[in-house]
Amino acid sequence: MMSRISLALLSGAIAAMTPPAFGQEPLPIAEGESKFLGNIHAPTQLDGFLQHWNQVTPENAGKWGSVERERDVMSWDALDAAYQFAKDNNLPFKMHVLVWGNQQPAWIETLSSAEQEAEVIEWFEAVANRYPDIDTIEVVNEPINDPPFGDGNGNYAQALGGDGDTGWDWIVRSFELARSYFPNSELILNEYGLLNSSDRATEYAGIVTMLKAQNLIDGVGIQAHAFSTRGSAQEIAGNLQIIADTGVPVYITELDIDGPTDEEQLADYQKIFPVLWEHDAVKGITLWGWRPGMWRDEQDAELVDENGEARPALDWLRGYVGNSAPFIASSQAFTVSESASSGTVVGTLQVTDADGNELTFSVSPSTSPFEISSTGDISVSANNVLDYESVTQYELTITGYDGYQYGEAASVTITVEDADEAPVFTATSFSVAEDVAAGSVVAELQAVDPEGQDVTYSLAETSTVFELNSDTGEISLLDGVTLDYETATSHSLEITASDGEKTQTETVMISVTDVNDTTPAPTTTPTTPANSGGGGSIGWSVLGLLALLISRKTARQAEGKVT
């Protein structure tokens, strides 16, 4: 596993970030962007804040239980500091939070409903009077998961109307008060557990729609703690869209991503952050801490390590936000000859990357015989050949990636041009029996021209055994010539096929097959001797008898029976 330091160095090397001028502090990551990238105001999180973030949310200082722990004894110091920090640095300030079922004053739980309502109104009024220029206010936090019902949760929801006719009357009343006391602030709702639950996202969207119908809500907050974003990017995007479909601007209010290793944290930032940042409905993202001391310290969610060094995810974040995706001009067209070999450059894509990042490209379909270099050169890939007769045109979809973002896919057409190709022999090996008659055709050559032109044939050297028909490709045994397996078992001929422009020469082999030609053993007939001169008896001449004996002996030797 790579160490944090080595991976950070690698990440920084590929980030291609423009460094600040000498003596100039780095600008916030989202400087100049149409949406903000903010963080929390807390004592452990302030070092380097202005060099990274451009929106402020108090982590705990704005919670009612932090300000008025004791009834009518207000502790504003921490909230003052957060508010003033934002105003001094011209950063948007979001108030977190007016109504919630957590970190609320314990003393309010035992009051009567009338007293509780009065105290809520007093709390709203006190905040409005002290901070007249709040940009955004979380009016109600976690209405589904942690509403102010019951002991330990504030227990004042009933004083605001309880469930009522809408099922959410206490929320409606909270927003009505907020609209009255903060007429110039953006009013938002906030909740967690939405990005990993379509049911909860749908229920939440229903509350938002109800408030929108009464013109009580200006934005909708979605917390994005690590435990809510463990699903796939597709699941996160789908649940985000459920809420975005309300038509109310979306704010990602509390983002943190755990990092047990640098590699895991970086991979999760690359999976999760683009889904949120690139959605048109999302107007800004607030991280819930970034330095040691943040609330998910034990899960290593910080973006700066204990030595003050940026972790790779932070380097990537700076490179990604504000990055311009590569742009490939659409409908580009190229031509290439079918005779082009592997590695031949077909053309160069018209592609731009405003940030000057090194690019990689993906080509669809993946089975195409082309590849693209980081400079955009399209070439015939290794071990691939083009064939006009098989495919005359390729329609490619090409996508560029600059290490941070994928550009829009572009279509590219590559037309294969026909090239004059030599004829191709379909067969070069033949066989013939040794007893074939002179003048017979022993082989029929066929060479196919890819362009369909007529093919003629010729022998490289005159043969004393065969002749070739130059038009038909027939090979015949010459007149007066016989084949003999015992003398030659095969014959080779160098034959050229031509289409008038291109030629192809091949060695044609003609194998001779043996024919069984055995001779039968001779038979003999005994010689009848001439009649003797006396008494009419028959006798054998000496010569005749000798010939008979020799003949029989020869026959028996042939049969292997002579002993």
Coordinates of C-alpha atoms in Angstrom, one line a residue:
M1 CA 0.0 0.0 0.0
M2 CA 1.3 3.5 -0.8
S3 CA 2.0 5.8 2.1
R4 CA -0.1 8.9 2.4
I5 CA 3.0 11.0 1.6
S6 CA 4.0 9.1 -1.5
L7 CA 0.4 9.0 -2.8
A8 CA 0.1 12.7 -2.1
L9 CA 3.2 13.4 -4.1
L10 CA 1.8 11.4 -7.0
S11 CA -1.6 13.0 -6.8
G12 CA 0.0 16.5 -6.7
A13 CA 2.1 15.6 -9.7
I14 CA -0.9 14.8 -11.9
A15 CA -3.1 17.6 -10.6
A16 CA -1.8 20.1 -13.1
M17 CA -2.8 22.9 -10.9
T18 CA -1.7 26.4 -11.7
P19 CA 0.4 27.6 -8.7
P20 CA -0.2 31.0 -7.1
A21 CA 2.2 33.8 -8.0
F22 CA 5.2 34.2 -5.7
G23 CA 4.1 35.4 -2.3
Q24 CA 0.4 35.0 -3.1
E25 CA -1.8 32.8 -1.0
P26 CA -3.7 30.1 -2.9
L27 CA -7.3 31.0 -3.7
P28 CA -10.3 29.1 -2.5
I29 CA -10.9 25.9 -4.4
A30 CA -14.2 27.1 -5.9
E31 CA -13.0 30.7 -6.5
G32 CA -14.8 32.1 -9.6
E33 CA -17.2 29.1 -9.8
S34 CA -21.0 29.5 -10.1
K35 CA -21.5 27.5 -6.9
F36 CA -19.6 27.6 -3.6
L37 CA -17.5 25.0 -1.8
G38 CA -17.7 25.8 1.9
N39 CA -16.8 24.4 5.3
I40 CA -17.6 24.7 9.0
H41 CA -16.4 27.4 11.3
A42 CA -14.9 25.7 14.4
P43 CA -11.7 26.3 16.4
T44 CA -9.9 23.2 15.0
Q45 CA -10.9 23.9 11.4
L46 CA -9.8 27.5 10.8
D47 CA -6.2 27.1 9.8
G48 CA -5.9 27.6 6.0
F49 CA -9.7 28.1 5.7
L50 CA -9.5 31.1 3.4
Q51 CA -7.1 29.3 1.0
H52 CA -9.6 26.5 0.5
W53 CA -13.2 27.4 1.2
N54 CA -15.6 30.2 0.2
Q55 CA -18.7 29.7 2.4
V56 CA -19.1 29.5 6.2
T57 CA -21.4 27.4 8.4
P58 CA -21.0 27.4 12.2
E59 CA -20.6 23.8 13.3
N60 CA -22.2 24.0 16.8
A61 CA -22.3 27.7 17.7
G62 CA -25.6 28.4 16.1
K63 CA -27.5 25.6 17.8
W64 CA -30.1 26.8 20.3
G65 CA -28.6 24.6 23.1
S66 CA -25.2 26.2 22.5
V67 CA -26.5 29.8 22.7
E68 CA -29.1 29.5 25.5
R69 CA -28.1 26.6 27.6
E70 CA -29.6 28.5 30.6
R71 CA -32.9 30.2 30.1
D72 CA -32.5 33.9 29.1
V73 CA -28.7 33.7 29.4
M74 CA -27.4 34.1 25.9
S75 CA -23.9 33.0 24.9
W76 CA -23.2 34.5 21.5
D77 CA -19.4 34.6 21.4
A78 CA -18.8 31.6 19.2
L79 CA -21.7 32.5 16.8
D80 CA -20.5 36.1 16.6
A81 CA -17.0 34.8 15.6
A82 CA -18.4 32.7 12.8
Y83 CA -20.7 35.4 11.5
Q84 CA -18.0 38.1 11.6
F85 CA -15.5 35.8 9.9
A86 CA -17.8 35.3 7.0
K87 CA -18.7 39.0 6.7
D88 CA -15.0 40.2 7.1
N89 CA -14.1 37.9 4.2
N90 CA -17.1 38.5 2.0
L91 CA -18.2 34.9 2.3
P92 CA -21.8 33.6 2.3
F93 CA -23.0 32.7 5.8
K94 CA -25.4 30.0 6.6
M95 CA -27.1 29.8 10.0
H96 CA -27.2 26.3 11.5
V97 CA -29.9 25.9 13.0
L98 CA -33.2 27.3 14.4
V99 CA -35.5 24.3 15.0
W100 CA -34.2 20.8 15.7
G101 CA -34.7 17.8 17.9
N102 CA -31.1 17.7 19.1
Q103 CA -28.8 19.9 21.1
Q104 CA -31.8 22.0 22.3
P105 CA -32.1 23.7 25.7
A106 CA -33.2 21.1 28.3
W107 CA -35.2 23.7 30.2
I108 CA -37.7 24.2 27.4
E109 CA -39.0 20.6 27.6
T110 CA -41.0 21.2 30.9
L111 CA -42.6 24.5 29.9
S112 CA -46.3 24.7 28.8
S113 CA -47.1 24.8 25.2
A114 CA -47.8 28.6 25.3
E115 CA -44.5 29.2 27.0
Q116 CA -42.6 27.0 24.6
E117 CA -44.1 28.8 21.6
A118 CA -43.1 32.2 23.2
E119 CA -39.6 31.0 23.7
V120 CA -39.3 29.8 20.1
I121 CA -40.4 33.2 18.9
E122 CA -38.0 34.9 21.3
W123 CA -35.2 32.7 19.9
F124 CA -36.0 33.6 16.3
E125 CA -36.3 37.3 17.2
A126 CA -32.9 37.3 19.0
V127 CA -31.1 35.8 16.1
A128 CA -32.7 38.2 13.6
N129 CA -31.8 41.2 15.7
R130 CA -28.2 40.2 16.3
Y131 CA -27.4 39.0 12.7
P132 CA -29.4 41.1 10.2
D133 CA -27.4 39.9 7.2
I134 CA -27.7 36.1 7.3
D135 CA -27.5 34.7 3.7
T136 CA -29.1 31.3 4.4
I137 CA -30.9 29.9 7.4
E138 CA -31.6 26.2 8.2
V139 CA -35.0 26.8 9.6
V140 CA -35.6 23.1 10.5
N141 CA -33.0 20.4 10.7
E142 CA -33.7 16.7 10.4
P143 CA -37.6 16.8 10.5
I144 CA -37.8 13.1 9.6
N145 CA -35.0 11.6 11.7
D146 CA -34.8 13.9 14.7
P147 CA -37.9 16.2 15.1
P148 CA -38.4 18.1 18.4
F149 CA -40.9 15.6 19.9
G150 CA -40.5 14.0 23.3
D151 CA -38.1 14.2 26.2
G152 CA -34.5 14.8 25.2
N153 CA -35.4 16.2 21.9
G154 CA -36.7 19.7 22.8
N155 CA -40.3 18.5 23.1
Y156 CA -41.8 21.7 21.7
A157 CA -43.1 20.5 18.3
Q158 CA -46.7 20.4 19.7
A159 CA -46.4 24.0 20.7
L160 CA -45.8 24.8 17.0
G161 CA -48.8 22.8 15.8
G162 CA -47.7 19.2 16.0
D163 CA -48.6 17.0 13.1
G164 CA -51.8 18.9 12.4
D165 CA -53.8 18.5 9.2
T166 CA -50.7 18.4 6.9
G167 CA -48.8 15.9 9.1
W168 CA -46.1 18.5 9.3
D169 CA -47.9 21.6 10.8
W170 CA -45.0 22.2 13.2
I171 CA -42.6 22.6 10.2
V172 CA -45.1 25.0 8.4
R173 CA -45.3 27.1 11.5
S174 CA -41.5 27.2 11.9
F175 CA -41.1 28.4 8.3
E176 CA -43.9 31.0 8.7
L177 CA -42.0 32.5 11.7
A178 CA -38.7 32.4 9.8
R179 CA -40.3 34.2 6.8
S180 CA -41.6 36.8 9.1
Y181 CA -38.3 37.4 11.0
F182 CA -35.8 36.8 8.2
P183 CA -37.6 38.3 5.1
N184 CA -34.3 38.7 3.2
S185 CA -32.7 35.4 4.0
E186 CA -32.9 32.2 2.0
L187 CA -34.9 29.7 4.0
I188 CA -34.0 26.0 3.8
L189 CA -34.9 22.6 5.2
N190 CA -32.1 20.1 6.1
E191 CA -32.1 16.3 6.5
Y192 CA -29.8 13.3 6.4
G193 CA -30.1 9.7 5.2
L194 CA -31.6 10.8 1.8
L195 CA -28.9 9.8 -0.6
N196 CA -29.1 6.1 0.4
S197 CA -32.9 5.8 0.7
S198 CA -35.4 6.4 -2.1
D199 CA -38.3 6.1 0.4
R200 CA -36.9 8.7 2.7
A201 CA -35.9 11.0 -0.2
T202 CA -39.5 10.7 -1.5
E203 CA -41.0 11.5 1.9
Y204 CA -38.6 14.5 2.2
A205 CA -39.5 15.7 -1.3
G206 CA -43.2 15.7 -0.2
I207 CA -42.4 18.1 2.7
V208 CA -40.5 20.4 0.3
T209 CA -43.3 20.4 -2.2
M210 CA -45.8 21.3 0.6
L211 CA -43.6 24.3 1.7
K212 CA -43.0 25.4 -1.8
A213 CA -46.7 25.6 -2.5
Q214 CA -47.0 28.1 0.3
N215 CA -43.9 30.1 -0.8
L216 CA -42.2 29.3 2.5
I217 CA -39.0 27.6 1.3
D218 CA -36.1 28.8 -0.9
G219 CA -33.7 25.9 -0.8
V220 CA -33.4 22.3 0.3
G221 CA -30.5 20.9 2.2
I222 CA -29.2 17.3 1.8
Q223 CA -26.7 16.1 4.3
A224 CA -24.0 13.9 2.8
H225 CA -22.2 12.3 5.7
A226 CA -20.2 9.2 4.8
F227 CA -22.8 6.8 6.2
S228 CA -25.3 8.2 3.6
T229 CA -23.1 7.8 0.6
R230 CA -21.9 4.2 0.7
G231 CA -24.0 3.1 -2.3
S232 CA -23.2 3.3 -5.9
A233 CA -22.9 6.6 -7.8
Q234 CA -26.1 5.7 -9.7
E235 CA -28.0 5.2 -6.4
I236 CA -26.8 8.5 -5.1
A237 CA -27.7 10.3 -8.3
G238 CA -31.1 8.7 -8.4
N239 CA -32.0 9.8 -4.9
L240 CA -30.6 13.3 -5.5
Q241 CA -32.8 13.6 -8.5
I242 CA -36.0 12.7 -6.5
I243 CA -35.4 15.8 -4.4
A244 CA -34.2 18.0 -7.3
D245 CA -37.4 17.2 -9.1
T246 CA -39.2 19.5 -6.6
G247 CA -37.7 22.4 -8.5
V248 CA -36.2 23.9 -5.3
P249 CA -32.5 24.7 -5.4
V250 CA -30.4 22.0 -3.6
Y251 CA -27.6 22.5 -1.1
I252 CA -25.3 19.7 0.0
T253 CA -25.0 20.8 3.6
E254 CA -22.8 18.3 5.5
L255 CA -20.3 16.4 3.4
D256 CA -17.6 14.2 4.8
I257 CA -16.0 11.1 3.3
D258 CA -14.1 8.6 5.5
G259 CA -10.5 7.7 4.6
P260 CA -9.1 4.7 6.4
T261 CA -6.5 4.8 3.7
D262 CA -5.6 7.6 1.2
E263 CA -6.5 5.3 -1.7
E264 CA -10.0 4.6 -0.3
Q265 CA -10.7 8.2 0.4
L266 CA -9.5 9.4 -2.9
A267 CA -11.6 6.8 -4.8
D268 CA -14.7 7.7 -2.8
Y269 CA -14.3 11.4 -3.4
Q270 CA -13.9 10.6 -7.1
K271 CA -17.1 8.6 -7.0
I272 CA -19.3 10.8 -4.9
F273 CA -18.2 14.4 -5.3
P274 CA -18.8 14.7 -9.1
V275 CA -22.3 13.3 -8.8
L276 CA -23.2 16.1 -6.4
W277 CA -21.1 19.0 -7.8
E278 CA -22.1 18.5 -11.4
H279 CA -25.9 18.3 -10.8
D280 CA -27.5 21.4 -12.2
A281 CA -29.9 21.7 -9.1
V282 CA -27.0 21.8 -6.6
K283 CA -26.0 25.4 -5.9
G284 CA -23.2 24.7 -3.3
I285 CA -21.6 22.1 -1.1
T286 CA -20.5 22.5 2.5
L287 CA -18.0 20.1 3.9
W288 CA -18.4 19.1 7.6
G289 CA -14.8 19.6 8.6
W290 CA -11.5 18.9 6.9
R291 CA -8.7 19.0 9.5
P292 CA -7.9 16.8 12.5
G293 CA -10.4 17.5 15.2
M294 CA -13.4 17.2 13.0
W295 CA -16.3 15.1 14.2
R296 CA -15.4 12.0 12.2
D297 CA -11.8 11.9 13.3
E298 CA -12.0 8.3 14.2
Q299 CA -13.0 7.4 10.7
D300 CA -10.1 9.4 9.2
A301 CA -12.4 11.7 7.3
E302 CA -10.0 14.7 7.5
L303 CA -8.4 16.0 4.3
V304 CA -5.2 17.2 6.0
D305 CA -3.1 14.7 8.0
E306 CA -1.6 15.2 11.4
N307 CA 1.5 16.7 9.9
G308 CA -0.5 19.4 8.1
E309 CA 0.0 17.8 4.7
A310 CA -2.8 17.6 2.2
R311 CA -4.1 14.2 1.6
P312 CA -4.5 13.1 -2.1
A313 CA -8.3 13.6 -2.0
L314 CA -7.7 17.3 -1.2
D315 CA -5.2 17.7 -4.0
W316 CA -7.7 16.0 -6.4
L317 CA -10.5 18.2 -5.1
R318 CA -8.5 21.3 -6.0
G319 CA -7.7 20.0 -9.4
Y320 CA -11.2 18.8 -10.1
V321 CA -13.3 21.9 -9.0
G322 CA -13.0 24.5 -11.7
N323 CA -11.6 22.0 -14.1
S324 CA -12.9 22.2 -17.7
A325 CA -13.7 18.9 -19.2
P326 CA -12.0 18.1 -22.5
F327 CA -13.9 19.0 -25.6
I328 CA -13.9 16.9 -28.8
A329 CA -15.3 18.6 -31.9
S330 CA -18.2 16.5 -33.2
S331 CA -18.7 14.9 -36.6
Q332 CA -15.1 14.6 -37.5
A333 CA -14.2 12.4 -40.5
F334 CA -11.1 10.6 -41.7
T335 CA -10.1 8.3 -44.5
V336 CA -7.6 5.5 -44.6
S337 CA -6.5 3.0 -47.2
E338 CA -7.3 -0.7 -46.5
S339 CA -3.6 -1.3 -47.1
A340 CA -2.6 0.7 -44.0
S341 CA -0.6 -1.4 -41.6
S342 CA -0.7 -1.5 -37.8
G343 CA 0.5 1.8 -36.3
T344 CA -0.5 3.9 -39.4
V345 CA -1.9 7.2 -38.2
V346 CA -5.3 7.8 -39.7
G347 CA -5.7 11.4 -38.4
T348 CA -5.6 13.6 -35.3
L349 CA -8.7 14.4 -33.3
Q350 CA -9.7 18.1 -32.9
V351 CA -9.7 18.1 -29.1
T352 CA -9.0 20.9 -26.6
D353 CA -8.5 20.9 -22.8
A354 CA -8.5 24.3 -21.3
D355 CA -6.5 23.1 -18.3
G356 CA -3.7 21.5 -20.3
N357 CA -4.2 18.1 -18.6
E358 CA -2.9 14.9 -20.2
L359 CA -5.8 13.2 -21.9
T360 CA -6.9 9.6 -22.4
F361 CA -9.6 8.4 -24.7
S362 CA -12.1 5.6 -24.9
V363 CA -13.4 4.3 -28.2
S364 CA -16.7 2.5 -28.8
P365 CA -17.2 -0.1 -30.1
S366 CA -14.2 -1.6 -28.4
T367 CA -13.8 -4.1 -31.2
S368 CA -12.9 -1.4 -33.7
P369 CA -9.4 -1.7 -35.3
F370 CA -8.3 1.7 -34.0
E371 CA -6.6 3.3 -31.0
I372 CA -6.0 6.8 -29.9
S373 CA -2.9 8.3 -28.3
S374 CA -2.9 10.9 -25.5
T375 CA -2.2 13.5 -28.2
G376 CA -5.3 12.5 -30.1
D377 CA -3.6 10.6 -32.9
I378 CA -5.9 7.9 -34.3
S379 CA -4.0 4.9 -35.6
V380 CA -4.6 1.3 -36.8
S381 CA -4.1 -0.8 -33.6
A382 CA -1.7 -3.7 -33.4
N383 CA -2.7 -7.0 -34.9
N384 CA -5.5 -5.5 -36.9
V385 CA -6.0 -5.2 -40.7
L386 CA -8.4 -3.2 -42.7
D387 CA -10.4 -4.8 -45.5
Y388 CA -12.5 -2.6 -47.8
E389 CA -14.4 -5.6 -49.1
S390 CA -15.6 -6.4 -45.5
V391 CA -16.1 -3.0 -43.9
T392 CA -16.1 0.3 -45.8
Q393 CA -16.8 2.6 -42.9
Y394 CA -16.5 2.8 -39.1
E395 CA -18.7 4.9 -36.9
L396 CA -16.9 5.5 -33.6
T397 CA -17.9 7.2 -30.4
I398 CA -15.0 8.8 -28.6
T399 CA -14.9 10.2 -25.1
G400 CA -12.0 12.2 -23.6
Y401 CA -10.9 12.1 -19.9
D402 CA -8.5 14.6 -18.4
G403 CA -8.0 12.9 -15.0
Y404 CA -10.9 14.7 -13.5
Q405 CA -13.8 14.8 -15.8
Y406 CA -15.1 13.0 -18.9
G407 CA -16.0 15.2 -21.8
E408 CA -19.1 14.8 -23.9
A409 CA -18.9 11.9 -26.3
A410 CA -18.3 12.8 -30.0
S411 CA -18.9 10.9 -33.1
V412 CA -16.0 10.2 -35.6
T413 CA -16.4 8.5 -39.0
I414 CA -13.5 6.7 -40.6
T415 CA -13.9 5.6 -44.2
V416 CA -11.8 2.8 -45.6
E417 CA -10.7 3.4 -49.1
D418 CA -10.3 0.5 -51.6
A419 CA -6.7 -0.4 -52.6
D420 CA -5.7 -2.4 -55.7
E421 CA -4.8 -5.8 -54.2
A422 CA -3.1 -8.8 -55.8
P423 CA -5.1 -11.9 -56.6
V424 CA -5.2 -14.5 -53.9
F425 CA -4.8 -18.2 -54.6
T426 CA -7.5 -20.4 -53.2
A427 CA -5.4 -23.6 -53.3
T428 CA -1.8 -24.5 -54.1
S429 CA -1.6 -28.2 -53.5
F430 CA -3.0 -30.9 -55.7
S431 CA -2.6 -34.7 -56.3
V432 CA -2.8 -37.0 -59.3
A433 CA -2.4 -40.7 -59.9
E434 CA 0.8 -41.8 -61.7
D435 CA -1.2 -43.6 -64.5
V436 CA -3.0 -40.4 -65.6
A437 CA -3.1 -40.2 -69.4
A438 CA -0.9 -37.7 -71.3
G439 CA -2.7 -34.5 -72.0
S440 CA -5.0 -34.8 -69.0
V441 CA -5.8 -31.9 -66.7
V442 CA -4.1 -32.6 -63.4
A443 CA -5.0 -29.4 -61.5
E444 CA -7.3 -26.4 -61.8
L445 CA -5.9 -23.2 -60.2
Q446 CA -8.1 -20.4 -59.0
A447 CA -6.9 -17.1 -57.9
V448 CA -9.5 -14.5 -56.8
D449 CA -9.0 -10.8 -57.3
P450 CA -10.5 -8.7 -54.4
E451 CA -11.5 -6.0 -56.9
G452 CA -13.1 -8.6 -59.2
Q453 CA -10.7 -8.1 -62.2
D454 CA -9.9 -10.9 -64.6
V455 CA -6.9 -13.0 -63.6
T456 CA -4.3 -14.6 -65.9
Y457 CA -1.6 -17.1 -65.0
S458 CA 2.0 -17.7 -66.0
L459 CA 4.8 -20.2 -65.3
A460 CA 8.0 -18.8 -63.9
E461 CA 10.0 -21.4 -66.0
T462 CA 9.0 -23.7 -68.8
S463 CA 8.1 -27.1 -67.5
T464 CA 9.1 -30.4 -69.3
V465 CA 6.2 -32.2 -67.6
F466 CA 3.2 -29.8 -67.4
E467 CA 1.7 -27.0 -69.4
L468 CA -0.5 -24.1 -68.0
N469 CA -3.5 -22.5 -69.6
S470 CA -2.9 -18.8 -68.9
D471 CA -6.6 -18.0 -69.0
T472 CA -8.2 -20.8 -67.1
G473 CA -5.4 -21.8 -64.7
E474 CA -5.7 -25.4 -65.8
I475 CA -2.5 -27.5 -65.5
S476 CA -2.2 -30.4 -67.9
L477 CA 0.3 -33.2 -68.4
L478 CA 2.2 -32.7 -71.7
D479 CA 1.5 -34.9 -74.6
G480 CA 3.9 -37.9 -74.7
V481 CA 4.8 -37.5 -71.0
T482 CA 3.9 -40.0 -68.3
L483 CA 4.2 -39.8 -64.5
D484 CA 6.0 -42.4 -62.4
Y485 CA 5.7 -42.5 -58.7
E486 CA 8.9 -44.6 -58.3
T487 CA 10.8 -41.8 -60.2
A488 CA 9.3 -38.6 -58.7
T489 CA 6.6 -38.4 -55.9
S490 CA 5.9 -34.7 -56.5
H491 CA 6.5 -31.8 -58.8
S492 CA 6.6 -28.1 -57.9
L493 CA 5.8 -25.1 -60.2
E494 CA 6.3 -21.4 -59.6
I495 CA 3.1 -19.8 -60.9
T496 CA 2.1 -16.1 -61.0
A497 CA -1.4 -14.8 -61.0
S498 CA -2.0 -11.3 -62.3
D499 CA -4.9 -8.9 -62.5
G500 CA -3.1 -6.6 -64.9
E501 CA -1.7 -4.4 -62.1
K502 CA -0.8 -6.6 -59.1
T503 CA 0.7 -10.0 -59.1
Q504 CA 1.0 -12.8 -56.7
T505 CA 3.4 -15.7 -57.1
E506 CA 3.0 -19.0 -55.3
T507 CA 4.7 -22.4 -55.3
V508 CA 2.1 -25.0 -56.6
M509 CA 2.8 -28.6 -55.5
I510 CA 1.5 -31.6 -57.5
S511 CA 1.8 -34.8 -55.6
V512 CA 1.9 -38.1 -57.5
T513 CA 0.1 -41.1 -56.0
D514 CA 1.3 -44.7 -56.5
V515 CA -0.6 -47.1 -58.6
N516 CA -0.1 -51.0 -57.9
D517 CA 1.4 -52.5 -61.1
T518 CA 2.5 -56.2 -59.9
T519 CA 3.4 -58.9 -62.7
P520 CA 1.9 -62.5 -62.3
A521 CA 4.4 -65.6 -62.1
P522 CA 5.0 -67.4 -65.5
T523 CA 3.2 -70.7 -66.2
T524 CA 4.8 -73.6 -68.2
T525 CA 3.5 -76.3 -70.5
P526 CA 5.2 -79.7 -70.7
T527 CA 6.7 -80.6 -74.0
T528 CA 5.2 -83.8 -75.5
P529 CA 8.1 -85.9 -76.9
A530 CA 8.0 -87.2 -80.4
N531 CA 6.8 -90.8 -81.0
S532 CA 9.6 -93.3 -80.9
G533 CA 10.3 -95.3 -83.9
G534 CA 9.4 -98.8 -82.5
G535 CA 6.4 -100.4 -80.9
G536 CA 4.4 -97.2 -80.8
S537 CA 5.4 -96.3 -77.1
I538 CA 5.6 -92.6 -76.0
G539 CA 8.9 -91.3 -74.6
W540 CA 10.4 -87.9 -73.5
S541 CA 13.3 -86.3 -75.0
V542 CA 16.1 -85.4 -72.7
L543 CA 15.9 -81.8 -73.5
G544 CA 12.1 -81.7 -73.0
L545 CA 12.4 -83.4 -69.6
L546 CA 15.1 -81.0 -68.5
A547 CA 13.0 -78.0 -69.5
L548 CA 10.1 -79.3 -67.5
L549 CA 12.1 -79.8 -64.4
I550 CA 13.6 -76.3 -64.5
S551 CA 10.2 -74.7 -65.0
R552 CA 8.7 -76.4 -62.0
K553 CA 11.7 -75.6 -59.8
T554 CA 11.4 -71.9 -60.8
A555 CA 7.7 -71.8 -60.0
R556 CA 8.2 -73.4 -56.6
Q557 CA 11.0 -70.9 -55.7
A558 CA 8.6 -68.1 -56.6
E559 CA 6.1 -69.6 -54.1
G560 CA 8.8 -70.0 -51.4
K561 CA 8.3 -73.7 -51.2
V562 CA 11.7 -75.0 -52.4
T563 CA 13.7 -76.6 -49.6

